[in-house]
Structures are given as C-alpha cells and as structure tokens.
Amino acid sequence: MLVNKHSRLQITIQNIIFYIFFLAIIGLLAWLSLQYSYQADWSASNRNSLSNASTSLLNVIEGPVQIAAYASEDENLRRQIQTIIKLYQRKKSDIEFSFINPETEPDKTRQQGISVNGELVIEYDGRRENIKEISEQAITNALQRVVRGGDRWIVFLEGHGERRPFGQANHDLQGWVAQLENKGFNIQVINLINTPRLPDNTTVLVLAGAQVAMLPGETRMIENYIKQGGNVLWLADTDSHQHFETISELLDLEFQDGTIIDPNTRQLLNIDNLSIIVANYFQHAITGKLQNASVFPQALSIEVGETRSWKAETFLESLEGSWLETGEIDEGMELNTNRDITGPLVLGVALHRPLSDLDINDADNETKENQQQRVVVVGDGDFLSNQFLGNGGNLNLGLSILNWLSNDDTFIAIPAKTAPDLQLSLSRTAQILISFGFLLVLPAILIGTGTLIWFKRRKQ
C-alpha cells in the first residue's frame, strides 16, 4: 500500500472516528453504571447477601423505613452495622439510615429506651422497634413486626376492678402498655356488659386481675372465646384467681393454696420475702433470650393437671430454697416439711394446641393447620404494674409473652451464614510433598525451562 497525502488523511479520519466512538462507549457505560447496578456474591453460602426471605419482605414493604443506630464513635462497631444495613438498602433504596452518638445526644437516647451500645431503632408508619442484636434475622423479624403491627389487637377486659391498661396508679399497666404500642400492638378496652361480644379481630385477650366475680354470661363468653381458639394472657393475682374457676378447669390448671416464700429475696433485694425472684429461665420461646432476673411480688403457685387437650410447658418457676407456706404468715416463719410444699414452684405456664384440633367453623383449613392457640397463665400481675415494671427483666418478659401469644415467634428463621471448609487439614505426608514441590520441583522446572530456551536461542 502506497502512503500518500490521501491515504494519511483517511487513516487520520478513521482514528478520529474510532476515538469518538470509543469515548462515546466509555461515556455510555459510565452512565449505565449510575443507572443500574449488578453484584455477584461468590462467597461460600452467600454470606454477603440477604436471604430470599428478607428480600421477599423488602419487596412488599411500601413507603420509607427509618433506621437509626445508637452507636459510639467505635469504627469497628459502626462498620459492622453499616455493612449489614447496606445489604438492605441495596434491595430497598428508600431505607433511611443514620448514626446517633449516645454520648452527644443523651436525652434522645433515654427517650428511645436505648440500653446497649449499637442498638438499632427501626421506624415505619408511626411504629417503632428496638433491636439489640445486629444480625439479619433480628433486623428482618423487627421489620416484619413493624410492618404488620396494625393486625395485632390486644383486648383488655374492664368493669370488674381489673388493672387499667392506661391507668397511672401503681397497680395499673400504663408503662407496659405504652411499650406494647411502641412495638406495633393496638390496644382496646372492652366491657362485656356494655358490649356483650369480643371483637372478631382480637389477637390476645388479657385478664388482668378482676377484683369481683364476673356475671355468668360474661364468663360464658370468655369460655367460648377460648373454645373457639382465642389466645389469652391471664394475670392471676392472689386475690382474683378464685373468680375464674371455670376457666381454670378449661385449661386443666389449679392454683395451690398458700403463699410462696423465697428467702433469697431478702438477701438479694433487701425487701420482704413475699417477693419471688426468677433467675433461671427455661429454654422456651418466651424466655430463651432473657438474661436479667425477674421479680414477682407475692405470686401464686400453679399446678398443671393431666391435660390431654393442651400441651402445657412451664416457663417460670421460683428458685431452690423457696416453699409454699400453708400456715400463718409471720416474721419468723420457717419451712415446715410436714405441712408446706418445697420449691421450686411453678409461677408461669404456657399452653398451646393446634387450631386443627378444635371444632371451628372456618373455611381456611390451611390457616388452622399452620397456627396454634396459645394461652399464658402467670401467678402474678404486679410484675407488669407501673410500680414494678422497671425491676430486672420484668419489661422484657412482658413483651416476650405478648410476642409469643401473637405468634410473632414464628417469624422468619434465617440460618447463620457460615462458609464451609474454611480450614484445610492435611496429613504430615501431604505437607512434606507440597513443601518439596514448591521448594524444589517447581523451581527446578522453571530453571530447566529457562536454560532450554537460552540454549535454543544461542544456537540460532
């Protein structure tokens, strides 16, 4: 090919056109990278990706979600939190995330009830959930709770001297109920005399220490509610349990006569020994994650009968050394082995049974197969009262009970993502062969190859 002015001009034009197209393609790729993103997780067991369950939940959440992390200026802690939150933001772009330093904003930290460095507060549609555990399972379950919070109605009975859910007196339940509302529960108070029917959307019915007996018709309505698969929390105070004998028979439970005495309380709490400490929790869905001891002022002892209708599980009991005093209560009382009942004594019972076992006129048979009816009976209501709610783990216990009763423990169970075969175990012989290969054989091959090439080039 002859090179002249014309051919050089053609080559120049071709080069200019090539560079224009090349720069245009680079610019287009840069623009596309801002509009779209693609990520691939090649880690073992997809440790750096959200599970399908979490992704499915994020896809159905409408509207923005606010997440605030109350964390100090600890870079490692903040990096850990930010890493997992970014996984959620990649799937849902309108998740608003921020860090708040508890040291510089103590008032806001107290207002939000923060107790752990790194605690998260998730807010959605006016509902709020606090999380102490930084994990996908904890965050996803909290998101699901705040999203479906409007479906959970907690109904308190009134009209018989019960503890008032919005009352400010020491024996009322305002503090606990305020925390339930923050968790997404809706609270309703009903008087069966004025409204002789329980709402159809009742999630949990709360019997909170009636001081006078109910009318036969009211008791019958509660019995029918239980027979139809309703969930119940019964706070059976020492002066109120006798008003619900038919309910006790329906649940195959019996309250033992006497007063629980726990000498440990005088030493540990410096209070009278009519209060009971529960420090050893059972491995139950309600108490499995509780760490702080709970305090129960003057609780009842519960005896579980030979029930075939329910599966009954004890989840609260007094400490070793306690006993049920059946005689007179006085300053110097001691255990009488011939008369009194030695502990540990049952304070809390959780009962459940499949809805499919009940004769309910319900067209949704699949729902009955997968759900349970749940009832919790605690031999004391004072532990959730305004006066005693702040003692030990009382508040967390009360919240856990309601979460279990509303079937929130069946939320997404996301297995921990661990990489298999992170360590390679070799025999002594294999280690010697590999070392011999890398130290001698491989260098010898490289030297030999280089020498051979050198000889061939020299001959040329």
XYZ file of C-alpha atoms in Angstrom:
460
model
C 0.000 0.000 0.000
C 1.381 3.354 -1.053
C 1.346 6.051 1.582
C 0.358 9.473 0.262
C -1.500 12.503 1.479
C -4.884 10.978 0.660
C -4.204 7.704 2.498
C -2.807 9.545 5.525
C -5.950 11.681 5.627
C -8.113 8.537 5.553
C -6.125 6.983 8.396
C -6.406 10.195 10.425
C -10.169 10.363 9.893
C -10.515 6.668 10.832
C -8.541 7.248 14.025
C -10.645 10.292 14.921
C -13.860 8.334 14.324
C -12.510 5.404 16.395
C -11.629 7.653 19.318
C -15.019 9.403 19.140
C -16.855 6.073 19.218
C -14.512 4.748 21.924
C -15.111 7.766 24.161
C -18.861 7.589 23.443
C -18.966 3.933 24.500
C -16.969 4.704 27.668
C -19.356 7.553 28.475
C -22.389 5.337 27.819
C -21.020 2.612 30.084
C -20.354 5.199 32.795
C -23.929 6.475 32.516
C -25.339 2.944 32.610
C -23.272 2.167 35.711
C -25.033 5.024 37.511
C -28.463 3.896 36.414
C -28.107 0.166 37.016
C -26.067 -1.982 39.354
C -25.166 -5.625 39.344
C -23.492 -7.534 42.116
C -22.458 -11.148 42.412
C -21.799 -12.857 45.724
C -19.177 -15.557 45.196
C -18.590 -16.137 48.915
C -19.302 -19.540 50.413
C -23.011 -19.903 51.383
C -23.654 -16.334 50.098
C -22.515 -14.721 53.332
C -22.586 -11.241 51.774
C -26.182 -11.362 50.505
C -29.613 -11.200 52.079
C -31.643 -14.381 52.244
C -34.624 -14.910 49.972
C -36.935 -14.420 52.958
C -35.511 -10.975 53.730
C -35.606 -9.959 50.077
C -39.247 -11.045 49.758
C -40.177 -8.990 52.809
C -38.450 -5.864 51.481
C -40.271 -6.223 48.161
C -43.691 -5.920 49.825
C -42.888 -3.007 52.166
C -44.432 0.161 50.776
C -43.008 3.514 51.767
C -39.808 4.589 53.509
C -38.243 2.914 56.537
C -36.087 4.829 59.030
C -33.243 3.029 60.823
C -31.146 4.790 63.454
C -28.100 3.199 65.078
C -27.266 4.481 68.550
C -23.552 3.738 68.485
C -20.481 5.439 69.895
C -17.549 6.538 67.728
C -16.264 2.962 67.584
C -15.160 2.397 63.997
C -15.378 -1.393 64.168
C -18.906 -1.322 65.601
C -20.123 1.284 63.114
C -18.559 -0.604 60.208
C -20.314 -3.813 61.275
C -23.678 -2.042 61.476
C -23.234 -0.160 58.216
C -22.220 -3.295 56.330
C -25.429 -5.152 57.135
C -27.679 -2.103 56.655
C -26.224 -1.554 53.167
C -27.449 -5.023 52.207
C -30.990 -3.863 52.962
C -30.537 -0.503 51.224
C -29.446 -2.255 48.025
C -32.777 -4.084 47.932
C -34.872 -1.123 49.131
C -33.491 2.284 48.209
C -35.809 4.316 50.480
C -34.363 2.924 53.720
C -33.041 5.986 55.551
C -30.112 5.188 57.819
C -28.282 7.373 60.319
C -25.861 7.117 63.235
C -26.594 8.784 66.577
C -23.911 9.083 69.233
C -25.459 8.353 72.666
C -22.724 10.403 74.336
C -23.570 13.610 72.478
C -27.365 13.103 72.496
C -28.171 11.546 75.891
C -31.727 12.944 76.103
C -32.773 11.382 72.803
C -31.058 8.138 73.785
C -33.045 7.916 77.029
C -36.269 8.830 75.238
C -35.819 5.924 72.813
C -35.100 3.483 75.655
C -31.584 2.629 74.434
C -29.698 0.288 76.761
C -26.967 -1.226 74.535
C -24.209 0.432 72.523
C -25.060 -0.247 68.869
C -28.807 -0.696 69.448
C -30.962 -0.088 66.356
C -34.313 1.708 66.233
C -36.485 0.849 63.223
C -39.479 3.085 62.472
C -42.194 2.541 59.902
C -45.587 4.201 59.575
C -45.522 5.503 63.154
C -44.479 2.197 64.731
C -41.117 1.524 66.305
C -38.978 -1.491 67.211
C -35.679 -1.622 69.119
C -33.051 -4.249 68.244
C -30.056 -5.128 70.372
C -28.743 -7.934 68.141
C -27.032 -6.912 64.891
C -27.976 -9.779 62.592
C -30.100 -10.344 59.518
C -32.602 -12.459 61.416
C -33.124 -9.832 64.129
C -33.478 -6.957 61.647
C -35.803 -8.829 59.290
C -38.080 -10.002 62.105
C -38.216 -6.468 63.506
C -39.129 -5.108 60.078
C -41.910 -7.644 59.786
C -43.243 -6.711 63.224
C -43.443 -3.003 62.491
C -44.929 -3.616 59.053
C -47.747 -5.890 60.228
C -48.241 -4.170 63.587
C -51.729 -2.944 62.693
C -53.065 -6.506 62.653
C -52.363 -7.216 66.327
C -55.168 -6.166 68.676
C -54.712 -6.689 72.413
C -58.075 -6.556 74.235
C -58.219 -5.810 77.979
C -61.365 -6.606 79.942
C -62.680 -3.965 82.346
C -65.637 -3.465 84.660
C -64.567 -5.776 87.480
C -61.753 -3.847 89.140
C -59.058 -5.035 86.708
C -55.721 -3.306 86.298
C -56.280 -0.457 83.842
C -54.108 -0.528 80.714
C -53.962 3.280 80.570
C -54.090 3.947 84.298
C -51.311 5.788 86.114
C -51.761 4.214 89.561
C -49.017 1.954 90.908
C -51.050 -1.200 90.274
C -52.081 -0.213 86.723
C -50.340 -1.172 83.467
C -49.732 2.109 81.632
C -45.938 1.689 81.331
C -46.155 -1.807 79.894
C -48.982 -0.898 77.507
C -47.013 2.115 76.219
C -44.173 -0.247 75.310
C -46.617 -2.591 73.574
C -47.908 0.285 71.462
C -44.340 1.177 70.501
C -43.916 -2.435 69.354
C -46.860 -2.120 66.978
C -49.660 -3.583 69.117
C -53.069 -1.910 69.107
C -54.792 -1.713 72.498
C -58.532 -1.906 73.098
C -60.501 -1.919 76.350
C -63.897 -3.616 76.446
C -66.648 -4.036 78.994
C -68.672 -7.163 78.222
C -71.739 -5.710 79.932
C -71.841 -2.715 77.584
C -70.506 -4.650 74.578
C -71.550 -8.290 75.009
C -69.167 -9.687 72.419
C -65.414 -9.903 71.967
C -64.120 -8.345 68.719
C -63.532 -10.842 65.917
C -60.018 -9.469 65.276
C -58.838 -9.998 68.865
C -55.247 -11.247 68.832
C -54.865 -11.678 72.600
C -57.413 -11.307 75.395
C -55.898 -10.054 78.671
C -57.466 -10.949 82.024
C -55.687 -8.575 84.398
C -56.805 -9.290 87.958
C -60.582 -8.886 88.311
C -61.454 -7.926 91.894
C -65.083 -9.074 91.712
C -66.694 -12.069 90.099
C -67.998 -11.814 86.552
C -71.581 -12.429 85.596
C -72.297 -15.962 84.314
C -72.883 -14.608 80.816
C -69.506 -12.845 80.776
C -67.718 -15.982 81.926
C -69.504 -17.962 79.237
C -68.319 -15.523 76.554
C -64.703 -15.945 77.695
C -65.088 -19.732 77.710
C -66.494 -19.671 74.176
C -63.640 -17.432 73.066
C -61.128 -19.990 74.371
C -63.043 -22.931 72.891
C -63.002 -21.176 69.515
C -59.205 -20.893 69.532
C -58.625 -17.453 71.083
C -55.301 -16.533 72.669
C -55.325 -15.436 76.322
C -52.969 -13.837 78.838
C -54.223 -14.450 82.386
C -52.514 -12.435 85.116
C -53.860 -14.391 88.080
C -53.353 -12.249 91.186
C -53.653 -13.744 94.665
C -56.992 -12.027 95.303
C -58.595 -12.591 91.885
C -57.957 -16.134 90.651
C -60.948 -17.552 92.517
C -63.273 -15.616 90.179
C -62.230 -17.783 87.219
C -62.613 -21.345 88.462
C -64.369 -22.475 85.289
C -61.530 -21.012 83.213
C -59.019 -22.934 85.346
C -60.916 -26.161 84.696
C -60.998 -25.402 80.967
C -57.205 -25.029 80.980
C -56.611 -28.010 83.310
C -54.834 -25.800 85.840
C -55.157 -25.395 89.585
C -53.845 -22.720 91.935
C -52.389 -24.118 95.129
C -53.498 -22.659 98.441
C -50.767 -20.855 100.318
C -48.124 -18.157 99.916
C -44.786 -18.643 98.170
C -41.878 -17.755 100.437
C -38.465 -17.067 98.929
C -35.766 -16.219 101.500
C -33.388 -15.313 98.649
C -35.215 -12.022 98.062
C -34.347 -10.598 101.486
C -30.638 -11.152 100.822
C -30.571 -10.101 97.172
C -33.123 -7.283 97.030
C -33.326 -6.124 100.645
C -37.119 -6.412 100.550
C -39.663 -8.656 102.245
C -39.534 -12.327 101.387
C -43.061 -12.412 99.973
C -41.490 -11.352 96.677
C -40.081 -14.039 94.387
C -37.032 -13.880 92.138
C -36.927 -15.857 88.879
C -33.348 -16.083 87.672
C -33.175 -19.467 85.936
C -35.251 -19.378 82.773
C -36.434 -22.383 80.812
C -35.440 -22.887 77.180
C -38.809 -21.718 75.939
C -39.642 -19.340 73.095
C -40.760 -16.770 75.692
C -37.745 -16.849 77.975
C -34.987 -18.284 75.778
C -33.289 -14.909 75.182
C -33.943 -13.296 78.578
C -30.893 -12.553 80.691
C -31.987 -10.401 83.642
C -33.802 -11.875 86.622
C -37.481 -11.017 87.099
C -39.208 -10.058 90.344
C -42.747 -11.173 91.244
C -44.403 -9.641 94.338
C -46.445 -12.311 96.161
C -47.121 -14.807 93.372
C -49.393 -17.835 93.185
C -48.198 -21.390 92.688
C -49.704 -23.152 89.674
C -50.261 -26.890 89.378
C -50.673 -28.354 85.897
C -53.176 -31.180 85.630
C -53.028 -34.301 83.482
C -54.235 -32.432 80.425
C -54.845 -34.078 77.083
C -56.335 -31.022 75.405
C -53.275 -28.818 75.794
C -49.527 -29.088 75.650
C -48.507 -27.310 78.857
C -44.954 -26.031 79.394
C -43.550 -24.387 82.499
C -41.504 -21.285 81.694
C -41.290 -19.578 85.107
C -40.527 -21.114 88.485
C -39.138 -19.978 91.833
C -35.569 -20.625 92.997
C -34.319 -23.548 95.018
C -34.936 -22.923 98.704
C -38.392 -21.405 98.221
C -41.525 -23.078 99.550
C -45.298 -22.749 99.619
C -46.275 -21.627 103.102
C -49.664 -23.132 104.014
C -49.749 -21.763 107.555
C -49.849 -18.278 109.045
C -47.546 -15.608 107.628
C -45.347 -14.087 110.340
C -41.892 -12.571 110.782
C -40.031 -15.705 111.804
C -41.720 -18.314 109.619
C -39.676 -21.314 108.506
C -40.191 -24.272 106.230
C -42.323 -26.992 107.796
C -41.617 -30.129 105.769
C -44.649 -31.910 107.200
C -47.057 -29.189 106.086
C -45.508 -26.904 103.474
C -44.606 -27.665 99.838
C -40.937 -27.268 98.917
C -39.842 -25.454 95.780
C -39.077 -24.793 93.035
C -42.704 -23.795 92.419
C -44.347 -23.038 89.091
C -45.225 -19.364 88.515
C -45.864 -19.313 84.777
C -47.350 -21.834 82.357
C -47.585 -21.615 78.560
C -50.261 -23.766 76.915
C -50.803 -24.345 73.234
C -52.630 -26.649 70.835
C -53.134 -26.732 67.050
C -56.221 -24.959 65.760
C -56.826 -28.020 63.606
C -57.700 -29.929 66.809
C -60.630 -27.601 67.500
C -64.115 -27.807 66.052
C -64.111 -24.360 64.459
C -66.315 -23.380 61.553
C -63.560 -21.870 59.461
C -63.186 -22.247 55.723
C -59.469 -21.572 55.853
C -58.272 -25.059 56.743
C -54.662 -24.276 55.816
C -54.608 -21.490 58.412
C -55.848 -23.891 61.069
C -53.177 -26.419 60.149
C -50.332 -23.940 60.500
C -51.424 -21.920 63.552
C -51.711 -22.590 67.243
C -53.958 -21.429 70.003
C -51.843 -20.080 72.847
C -52.573 -19.268 76.472
C -50.197 -17.933 79.127
C -51.048 -18.014 82.825
C -48.808 -16.142 85.298
C -49.456 -16.321 89.023
C -48.893 -12.583 89.460
C -49.852 -9.364 87.703
C -47.836 -6.962 89.822
C -44.636 -7.659 87.908
C -46.081 -5.714 84.934
C -47.560 -2.898 87.011
C -46.230 0.651 86.924
C -44.612 0.137 90.313
C -42.605 -2.992 89.481
C -42.183 -2.858 85.675
C -38.646 -1.471 85.924
C -37.376 -4.291 88.161
C -34.869 -6.590 86.473
C -36.189 -8.224 83.336
C -39.900 -7.642 84.033
C -40.490 -5.440 80.990
C -38.682 -7.737 78.559
C -40.551 -10.722 79.976
C -43.893 -8.970 79.492
C -43.046 -8.082 75.902
C -41.847 -11.616 75.157
C -45.088 -13.088 76.487
C -47.187 -10.912 74.153
C -44.936 -11.647 71.180
C -45.343 -15.377 71.755
C -49.103 -15.128 72.246
C -49.476 -13.204 68.995
C -47.445 -15.891 67.165
C -44.579 -13.492 66.457
C -42.065 -16.210 67.313
C -42.931 -17.883 64.004
C -41.306 -15.040 62.100
C -38.573 -15.728 59.624
C -35.883 -18.091 60.881
C -32.749 -17.230 58.918
C -29.873 -19.661 59.430
C -26.447 -18.288 60.236
C -24.315 -17.992 57.124
C -21.003 -19.684 57.637
C -18.518 -20.634 54.969
C -17.903 -24.390 54.757
C -14.367 -25.759 54.720
C -12.663 -22.592 55.860
C -9.728 -24.699 57.076
C -7.733 -27.248 55.088
C -6.419 -30.159 57.127
C -3.505 -32.075 55.550
C -1.639 -35.149 56.666
C 2.061 -34.963 57.505
C 2.951 -36.765 54.247
C 0.889 -34.356 52.157
C 2.513 -31.351 53.824
C 6.005 -32.728 53.028
C 5.101 -33.430 49.380
C 3.621 -29.955 48.887
C 6.620 -28.294 50.538
C 9.047 -30.406 48.427
C 7.124 -29.500 45.286
C 7.107 -25.747 45.894
C 10.678 -25.526 47.216
C 12.473 -27.896 44.803
C 10.378 -29.297 41.962
C 8.721 -26.083 40.768
C 11.961 -24.009 40.861
C 13.788 -26.853 39.045
C 11.172 -26.857 36.278
C 11.424 -23.087 35.862
C 15.250 -23.182 35.800
C 15.269 -26.082 33.333
C 12.775 -24.382 31.033
C 14.748 -21.152 31.102
C 18.024 -22.974 30.399
C 16.486 -24.842 27.440
C 15.199 -21.639 25.900
C 18.590 -19.993 26.378
C 20.394 -22.850 24.553
C 17.958 -22.785 21.628
C 18.380 -19.045 21.177
C 22.155 -19.328 21.415
C 22.251 -21.898 18.601
C 20.288 -19.545 16.425
